């Protein structure tokens, strides 16, 4: 049974929708006081109202700000800490690929923009949070299966997420003596706001079913469950958890196909009912 988060405070960056909002809802449902941070105040206010409608007893506040502006992140962290005398949980969900194209068609500006959005924003959140976690705590960063399964048309994004996971491991070592756990969750294809429109296209749906062993894209709430576990776990740090419907298993598809061609015929079906 998962312990309650009552008495704990949390900041969720990118908290106005998608995975961020799902994470905030999961934490609030278990009793954490939550501050949502994102750039657009109107969307933040709507997200807060949605959470309070679904969880009337929740404590939810908003802190409009840009995850790439250190002062704005620091103010949001301080607002969360003020709800309970310290900061206990940080969930950093800001990221995005900013479009598909071959690496050679990027310039320095677009490449750096992807790194900043996915990696620099995480560093800024980490640096702002540590001084407020005097009683220990948990940081969870949203990575991607692209950190280990690079996509031809998303190479800057893949590089940024791989860098994020390296930072998570280093930060976990650095902060262990402070009882601050630092982990990442690695979502696969998820029906979040930035990509949800793709799944309305028949070809994309069919391709997702083919590539994901559990049958298609996931729900942000599945990612939030992993975040919730890491928020409360006292003895897990420096890890990257895949929540991807088995996408990483598909890495061996070529080997599986070759094995099937060489060895796959003439065997009884072990899952069929006995005659």
C-alpha positions as MATLAB code, in Angstrom:
seq = 'XXXXXXXXXXXXXXXXXXXXXXXXXXXXXXXXXXXXXXXXXXXXXXXXXXXXXXXXXXXXXXXXXXXXXXXXXXXXXXXXXXXXXXXXXXXXXXXXXXXXXXXXXXXXXXXXXXXXXXXXXXXXXXXXXXXXXXXXXXXXXXXXXXXXXXXXXXXXXXXXXXXXXXXXXXXXXXXXXXXXXXXXXXXXXXXXXXXXXXXXXXXXXXXXXXXXXXXXXXXXXXXXXXXXXXXXXXXXXXXXXXXXXXXXXXXXXXXXXXXXXXXXXXXXXXXXXXX';
ca = [
       0.000    0.000    0.000;
       1.358    3.418   -0.947;
       1.876    5.788    1.971;
      -0.011    9.073    2.036;
       1.692   12.255    0.875;
      -0.183   14.375    3.420;
       2.024   17.128    4.775;
       4.309   17.107    1.746;
       4.700   19.857   -0.823;
       5.289   19.452   -4.545;
       6.128   21.603   -7.537;
       5.251   20.372  -11.020;
       6.789   22.237  -13.940;
       4.855   22.018  -17.182;
       1.860   21.473  -14.933;
      -0.913   22.947  -17.061;
      -1.644   19.835  -19.118;
      -0.632   16.414  -20.392;
       1.820   14.430  -18.302;
       2.447   17.358  -15.950;
      -1.200   17.762  -15.033;
      -1.639   14.001  -14.664;
       1.299   13.925  -12.247;
      -0.081   16.852  -10.270;
      -3.461   15.146  -10.007;
      -1.897   11.920   -8.765;
       0.157   13.692   -6.108;
      -2.765   15.845   -4.977;
      -5.047   12.814   -4.748;
      -2.645   11.313   -2.213;
      -2.557   14.447   -0.097;
       0.386   16.512   -1.336;
       0.016   20.285   -1.558;
       0.846   21.059   -5.180;
       2.037   24.140   -7.050;
       1.635   24.094  -10.825;
       4.137   26.012  -12.937;
       3.842   26.822  -16.640;
       4.123   29.881  -18.849;
       0.450   30.551  -19.619;
      -1.456   31.801  -16.601;
      -4.921   31.203  -18.066;
      -4.118   27.556  -18.781;
      -2.652   27.167  -15.306;
      -5.784   28.605  -13.726;
      -7.951   26.220  -15.746;
      -5.768   23.282  -14.708;
      -6.025   24.282  -11.054;
      -9.800   24.509  -11.290;
      -9.954   21.095  -12.922;
      -7.934   19.557  -10.102;
     -10.060   21.199   -7.429;
     -13.220   19.983   -9.146;
     -11.908   16.424   -9.263;
     -10.251   16.535   -5.816;
     -12.198   19.057   -3.705;
      -9.997   18.654   -0.631;
      -6.766   19.277   -2.547;
      -4.401   22.183   -1.976;
      -3.394   23.464   -5.408;
      -1.759   26.783   -6.250;
      -0.268   28.187   -9.438;
       3.006   29.944  -10.197;
       3.154   31.285  -13.756;
       6.687   31.283  -15.090;
       9.178   30.106  -17.672;
      11.184   26.986  -16.805;
      14.209   28.505  -18.573;
      14.269   31.651  -16.426;
      16.053   30.841  -13.150;
      14.428   33.610  -11.123;
      10.937   32.505  -12.123;
      11.713   28.890  -11.264;
      13.112   29.946   -7.894;
       9.932   31.899   -7.112;
       7.780   28.895   -7.996;
       9.898   26.608   -5.816;
       9.638   29.070   -2.934;
       5.852   29.214   -3.344;
       5.676   25.436   -3.046;
       7.987   25.384   -0.032;
       5.844   28.020    1.684;
       2.869   25.661    1.674;
       4.538   23.354    4.171;
       7.782   24.692    5.556;
       9.944   23.104    2.891;
       9.927   21.465   -0.511;
       9.514   17.686   -0.698;
       8.791   16.758   -4.322;
       9.753   18.237   -7.684;
       8.387   16.830  -10.929;
      10.002   18.431  -13.982;
       8.013   17.679  -17.120;
       9.037   20.522  -19.427;
      10.344   19.243  -22.754;
       9.519   18.564  -26.364;
      11.123   17.760  -29.688;
      10.140   21.007  -31.448;
       9.579   19.218  -34.748;
      10.933   16.351  -36.837;
      13.818   16.846  -39.273;
      17.199   15.298  -40.149;
      20.064   16.393  -37.926;
      21.892   18.044  -40.844;
      18.939   20.398  -41.351;
      19.254   21.844  -37.840;
      21.298   24.939  -37.209;
      23.006   25.897  -33.962;
      19.991   27.870  -32.797;
      17.421   25.113  -33.261;
      19.748   22.451  -31.834;
      20.464   24.552  -28.773;
      16.765   25.335  -28.311;
      15.937   21.630  -28.037;
      18.765   21.072  -25.553;
      17.639   24.039  -23.481;
      14.019   22.965  -23.376;
      14.777   19.407  -22.315;
      18.080   19.551  -20.436;
      18.831   23.094  -19.318;
      15.320   23.471  -17.885;
      15.897   20.324  -15.819;
      19.212   21.655  -14.513;
      17.593   24.955  -13.529;
      14.870   23.084  -11.633;
      17.422   20.883   -9.886;
      19.596   23.798   -8.809;
      16.644   25.790   -7.495;
      15.177   22.860   -5.556;
      18.163   21.568   -3.591;
      18.427   24.472   -1.088;
      14.728   24.057   -0.219;
      14.942   20.306    0.454;
      16.646   20.451    3.847;
      14.479   17.580    5.109;
      15.201   15.437    2.056;
      12.896   14.779   -0.844;
      12.392   13.410   -4.313;
      13.015   14.874   -7.752;
      11.546   13.164  -10.795;
      12.471   14.245  -14.313;
      10.503   13.238  -17.389;
      12.815   11.687  -19.959;
      11.814    9.610  -23.004;
      12.431    6.220  -24.563;
      14.327    8.295  -27.131;
      17.157    8.502  -24.591;
      18.033    4.910  -25.452;
      16.136    4.345  -28.719;
      17.285    7.235  -30.942;
      14.977    8.361  -33.715;
      16.463    9.481  -37.041;
      14.388   12.663  -37.162;
      14.623   13.575  -33.460;
      18.360   13.445  -32.833;
      18.667   16.696  -30.808;
      15.754   15.548  -28.633;
      17.335   12.110  -28.167;
      20.662   13.700  -27.246;
      18.976   15.997  -24.739;
      17.103   13.153  -23.053;
      20.234   11.000  -22.917;
      22.005   13.939  -21.300;
      19.135   14.341  -18.857;
      19.451   10.735  -17.731;
      23.207   11.140  -17.269;
      22.540   14.250  -15.187;
      19.994   12.348  -13.092;
      22.564    9.685  -12.215;
      25.198   12.251  -11.311;
      22.753   14.352   -9.308;
      21.576   11.261   -7.435;
      25.152   10.552   -6.315;
      25.730   14.172   -5.370;
      22.527   14.474   -3.349;
      22.394   11.087   -1.634;
      24.042   12.479    1.515;
      21.196   15.021    1.700;
      18.559   12.271    1.422;
      17.380   13.765   -1.866;
      16.481   11.077   -4.381;
      16.784   11.920   -8.070;
      15.175    9.715  -10.725;
      13.728    9.832  -14.223;
      10.654    8.357  -15.836;
      11.054    7.394  -19.471;
       7.651    7.503  -21.233;
       7.065    5.899  -24.567;
       4.483    7.100  -27.051;
       1.850    8.804  -24.891;
      -1.442   10.540  -25.622;
      -0.241   13.863  -24.250;
      -1.254   17.213  -25.689;
       1.786   17.635  -27.922;
       1.346   14.351  -29.781;
      -2.289   13.377  -29.266;
      -3.328   14.550  -32.729;
      -1.076   11.924  -34.324;
      -3.153    9.112  -32.898;
      -6.235   10.255  -34.765;
      -4.542    9.267  -38.011;
      -5.203    5.670  -39.037;
      -1.659    4.959  -40.248;
      -0.151    6.307  -37.031;
      -2.515    4.234  -34.898;
      -1.676    1.081  -36.827;
       2.045    1.785  -36.624;
       1.813    2.341  -32.869;
       0.034   -0.984  -32.404;
       2.752   -2.687  -34.426;
       5.660   -1.169  -32.514;
       4.297   -1.241  -28.955;
       3.882   -4.762  -27.543;
       1.030   -3.739  -25.231;
      -0.943   -2.495  -28.181;
      -0.647    1.237  -28.688;
       0.131    4.590  -27.080;
      -0.209    5.057  -23.347;
      -2.149    7.412  -21.137;
      -0.449   10.208  -19.139;
      -1.940    8.674  -15.993;
       0.293    5.626  -16.454;
       3.324    7.907  -16.364;
       1.907    9.634  -13.292;
       1.714    6.311  -11.454;
       5.459    5.835  -11.894;
       6.099    9.405  -10.759;
       3.931    8.810   -7.687;
       5.942    5.730   -6.769;
       9.226    7.606   -7.051;
       7.869   10.576   -5.113;
       7.287    8.344   -2.100;
      10.032    5.757   -2.408;
      12.739    6.151    0.220;
      15.331    3.824   -1.310;
      15.355    4.365   -5.066;
      17.662    6.905   -6.666;
      19.613    7.401   -9.880;
      17.204    5.293  -11.922;
      15.348    5.733  -15.211;
      12.022    3.889  -15.335;
      10.532    3.049  -18.725;
       6.748    3.418  -18.914;
       6.354    2.573  -22.559;
       4.051   -0.358  -23.186;
       7.102   -2.500  -23.884;
       8.551   -0.267  -26.618;
      12.118   -1.044  -25.605;
      11.421   -4.737  -26.199;
      10.866   -3.924  -29.868;
      14.562   -3.032  -30.136;
      15.209   -6.717  -30.823;
      12.583   -6.944  -33.566;
      15.158   -7.672  -36.306;
      16.720  -10.432  -34.189;
      13.289  -11.848  -33.381;
      12.363  -11.902  -37.063;
      15.622  -13.638  -37.971;
      15.147  -16.228  -35.221;
      11.594  -16.861  -36.362;
      12.814  -17.489  -39.898;
      15.528  -19.887  -38.753;
      13.896  -21.686  -35.856;
      10.247  -20.732  -35.786;
       8.579  -23.563  -37.690;
       7.571  -27.037  -36.621;
       6.966  -26.261  -32.951;
       3.670  -26.847  -31.148;
       1.959  -23.741  -29.822;
       2.755  -23.776  -26.069;
      -0.244  -21.544  -25.326;
      -2.896  -23.546  -27.106;
      -5.322  -25.711  -25.180;
      -4.280  -29.379  -24.946;
      -6.131  -31.696  -27.352;
];
